Amino acid sequence: MSTSIVSSLLRPAPLFSIAAILRLVLLLYGTWQDAHSAVKYTDIDYLVFTDAARYVSNGLSPYSRETYRYTPLLAWMLVPTAKPHLFSFGKVVFALADLLAGWLIVRVLRKQRGMTAERAGAFAAIWLWNPMVATISTRGSSEGLLGVLTMALLWAVEGKRIGVAGFILGLSVHFKIYPFIYAPAIIWWMDDEHLGKVVSKSPVSFADAVIKLLSPQRIKLTLISLSTFMGLNVLMYYIYGTPFLTHSYLHHVTRIDHRHNFSPYNIFLYLASADPSSSSLHAFLPQLLLSCLFIPFVIAKKDLATSMMAQTFAFVTFNKVCTSQYFLWYMIFLPLYLPGSSMLRVPSRGITALLLWVLGQAAWLQQGYELEFLGVSTFFPGMWLASLAFFLINCWILGIIISDGAERSIQKVHVM
Amino acid sequence: MRERITYFSPQDADLDPNQLEINDVKVQGPAVEAVREHKITLTLPELPSEIAGLLRDLDQLQLRWATTASYNTLEPFISRISPGLHVSYTPIKEDHDPWDREKLCTALQAFGRLDCSSPDVFINLSNERQAGSPALFFYNELEKLDGFAKRLGPVVCSGPTAAECRKQLQELKDAVSLDMSYDSTSEAVKIQALWPLQKREISVPASPKGRTEVGILRIGDAPGMEAHEVGVSGVLAVIGETKTPSPTMFAFAARHRAATGTFTSKFQQPTGLHPTLQLSLSTTAPPVDDDAECAPYAYFTFPKVIFADRYQLADELFLASKNLAAAKYVSEPVDLEAPAYTTKEWGSNVLLELAPPKDKAAAKNWTVEVPLHLRYLKPSPTGKEEAGIPFPAVFWACNGEQDVGYAINPFDRINLGYDGLFEPGTTFWHVSPRPAADGRLINNISVPVVKEGASQWVAVGTAVAVGLGFLWVLLKLMGGYAKSGHGTVKAAEDKDKKEK
């Protein structure tokens, strides 16, 4: 009885209505809290975006706003928020982006994975009904936009819409850099098998292999994504000049990342930043090897979605900065990874993973609270150990995702 | 060179001019409760050549120092700035040679070790201010003038009067405020030092090189004086010119007045990384007629370790919840993220308009809260770093006529940092600071930092943890690769096709 009620809620109309109502309620509540309380619901970043949008609507550069470190596209998109009564416009856009990402999830699960509507709805609900996702977007954080972009990328690739995929890839890298990690996975995935062509026999010589790799579709994707990315960059550079490059890109290379965050490198970087002679660029190496090379090589052809999930998870886990908003980057892939994963097949594993993930954050947050609010110097050893523990927990979870991704096709064989 | 020494007593002070002994070398008198001001005016040729050379490249220069100690004073010597050394100047040329700044910084080392060598340490003030305000500003904490007096001795004291000159310099140890200003129009350097209100003997030696004027004055009503004016009466004498003191009585409009009440400043505990500074005021609006618009303000001088976020101070509800009305001015630039050790500017200035309680009766005692943020500091052995944040200047600013003759006031003081942010005719009613338990006008704060000893552990431990994590993930990948290679399995593809 109760299961049938739940499953009826997972049909598309109620699924999306509930997701929309959840966001609407949060949006209205946030507006009320902002108007009546000195403690704001709206995220500080949203004030940065809307200030930048105001500058843009006055014909100025969005980079006139300190700490605006995004593409001007975001400020352009939010220009309506310059009008006081449309202040929440951006939050509505972000919430709609959430819903669109959810719709794409359902579509990929149904058309490309052949799931029933209810089953697809149940997995999509992990994103659509997720209070963390809904809160982040209604508070006005733009991370939800990345969700829709990466899901659209997967949808376009798996649907073999190469032109669209190239455009989305170029756009998302322009938007937030990190989606470049998906490029090798997609390129690798785009073999004859996946593109539904007659599979020619295995190449015999190295030259054959190279020629096979340089298929017209791969070249098309590369050219379209590169030209979208560079086209947008040239356009923005033409309009806004050096500040665009400095704030959107160079800032991420040169920033010293000393303020406390979840990253395992954090305390190390704080110590290093106080010593001008040191360099910490080598921290990029394990991160890039895993997320751009090893993971896509082993998993992309077996399950592109799981590969993208694992790549993002590795990128965030090994990143020099890590805040909870970054977790959204991989959460979007959960509905695609979880079906058939060992996390669900062996519930104790899934529950342990979730609990450890939450506990790792809780331990760190407790140290962070003592530092930030009580002024206790918890940097060492408390916060440092907490960040390393959280890192190792994440590595363990990443190991599970990778094993699942590598076994995925084997299982299907057994199912047959 | 001209010198003017003024003893200024409260209205009820008892002093008989007949007790003064005036001769060719000094003025001597009995002890009296008084503030003492010593003003020296010099022309460029009277200065050591290096200093004169430095000043010739400048349009104006002001050095102002205020003591960290709590002290009592009287109108018209009532204006306050945050304790420490405040340096502001305008170069003659717009694109002034960085060499000027370096020379200035070198000269400033006379005060002690000042951190002024980096090119961007001075902040630009030119926007939003009255014409004639200085262009560049720098602040450094400076507890005492002892070192300055000692270092200055050999430079300025020479010849037969060297001993007397050094003795006078030694008196700077007890001064509570020191102003040195130069402007290219008058080509004159004015030095004003102030000693606090206390029982002091009247004793003025003749200037070794110039005219010495002595005033022994007290507050009192002058005939024909207007309500808003300060009246003064007493005697004047010029050493070597007058044998008997000549009585005087005059009144003037003063830019700086004394408001009733006091304020205290302290950090709300625990301070954390986002401390709140609490200003508690026991003051009601100043005694001015109703058509003058008055509002209370606090002007802060924040060393770079701490800063206010202009964006946070933009929300009206938030400001109101802290009893603040508006952030009228925040100096630029203020980086909202950088640690102190990569921040080039000395720090920042903030002018906040305070919101007194609507209910006048409740206005006796009220508290405002100033939300602030700490920058990260370099590692220390203890995991803590102490910082001292100077008290702000707290005052009521009242609108006045544009053409008030403030300049007539022989004790006027301008370019204090905040005055240039108001209309020219504004009157500042200063609220006296009440110090913390240690008697200083400094709020101490302990900043959590990473322990220095952590460094080797963190380097090794982080590398080991990242290495282990990386290896674990790599092993899982290799395991996966061993089982299924890097490609797909054909059967899976068939199933996909069937599903479509």
mmCIF file with all atom_site columns, C-alpha atoms in Angstrom, chain A residues 267 270-271 376-382, chain B residues 377-384 448-458:
data_model
loop_
_atom_site.group_PDB
_atom_site.id
_atom_site.type_symbol
_atom_site.label_atom_id
_atom_site.label_alt_id
_atom_site.label_comp_id
_atom_site.label_asym_id
_atom_site.label_entity_id
_atom_site.label_seq_id
_atom_site.pdbx_PDB_ins_code
_atom_site.Cartn_x
_atom_site.Cartn_y
_atom_site.Cartn_z
_atom_site.occupancy
_atom_site.B_iso_or_equiv
_atom_site.pdbx_formal_charge
_atom_site.auth_seq_id
_atom_site.auth_comp_id
_atom_site.auth_asym_id
_atom_site.auth_atom_id
_atom_site.pdbx_PDB_model_num
ATOM 1  C CA . ILE A 1 267 ? 47.101 22.977 6.176  1.00 0.00 ? 267 ILE A CA 1
ATOM 2  C CA . TYR A 1 270 ? 48.616 27.411 4.548  1.00 0.00 ? 270 TYR A CA 1
ATOM 3  C CA . LEU A 1 271 ? 52.112 26.625 5.829  1.00 0.00 ? 271 LEU A CA 1
ATOM 4  C CA . VAL A 1 376 ? 40.870 27.773 19.115 1.00 0.00 ? 376 VAL A CA 1
ATOM 5  C CA . SER A 1 377 ? 43.926 27.002 16.994 1.00 0.00 ? 377 SER A CA 1
ATOM 6  C CA . THR A 1 378 ? 42.692 23.630 15.729 1.00 0.00 ? 378 THR A CA 1
ATOM 7  C CA . PHE A 1 379 ? 44.705 23.757 12.484 1.00 0.00 ? 379 PHE A CA 1
ATOM 8  C CA . PHE A 1 380 ? 47.116 21.165 13.839 1.00 0.00 ? 380 PHE A CA 1
ATOM 9  C CA . PRO A 1 381 ? 46.626 18.380 14.595 1.00 0.00 ? 381 PRO A CA 1
ATOM 10 C CA . GLY A 1 382 ? 42.773 18.331 14.825 1.00 0.00 ? 382 GLY A CA 1
ATOM 11 C CA . LEU B 2 377 ? 48.725 35.218 9.988  1.00 0.00 ? 377 LEU B CA 1
ATOM 12 C CA . LYS B 2 378 ? 52.021 33.396 9.638  1.00 0.00 ? 378 LYS B CA 1
ATOM 13 C CA . PRO B 2 379 ? 52.590 30.288 11.783 1.00 0.00 ? 379 PRO B CA 1
ATOM 14 C CA . SER B 2 380 ? 53.785 30.901 15.328 1.00 0.00 ? 380 SER B CA 1
ATOM 15 C CA . PRO B 2 381 ? 55.343 28.581 17.939 1.00 0.00 ? 381 PRO B CA 1
ATOM 16 C CA . THR B 2 382 ? 52.283 28.784 20.211 1.00 0.00 ? 382 THR B CA 1
ATOM 17 C CA . GLY B 2 383 ? 49.477 28.599 17.653 1.00 0.00 ? 383 GLY B CA 1
ATOM 18 C CA . LYS B 2 384 ? 48.387 32.090 18.734 1.00 0.00 ? 384 LYS B CA 1
ATOM 19 C CA . PRO B 2 448 ? 44.609 31.481 16.016 1.00 0.00 ? 448 PRO B CA 1
ATOM 20 C CA . VAL B 2 449 ? 47.362 30.408 13.628 1.00 0.00 ? 449 VAL B CA 1
ATOM 21 C CA . VAL B 2 450 ? 48.912 27.073 12.733 1.00 0.00 ? 450 VAL B CA 1
ATOM 22 C CA . LYS B 2 451 ? 51.690 25.963 15.086 1.00 0.00 ? 451 LYS B CA 1
ATOM 23 C CA . GLU B 2 452 ? 55.156 26.364 13.654 1.00 0.00 ? 452 GLU B CA 1
ATOM 24 C CA . GLY B 2 453 ? 56.182 22.855 14.779 1.00 0.00 ? 453 GLY B CA 1
ATOM 25 C CA . ALA B 2 454 ? 53.386 21.393 12.636 1.00 0.00 ? 454 ALA B CA 1
ATOM 26 C CA . SER B 2 455 ? 55.311 22.097 9.474  1.00 0.00 ? 455 SER B CA 1
ATOM 27 C CA . GLN B 2 456 ? 57.406 18.905 9.241  1.00 0.00 ? 456 GLN B CA 1
ATOM 28 C CA . TRP B 2 457 ? 54.530 16.640 10.349 1.00 0.00 ? 457 TRP B CA 1
ATOM 29 C CA . VAL B 2 458 ? 52.153 18.204 7.877  1.00 0.00 ? 458 VAL B CA 1
#
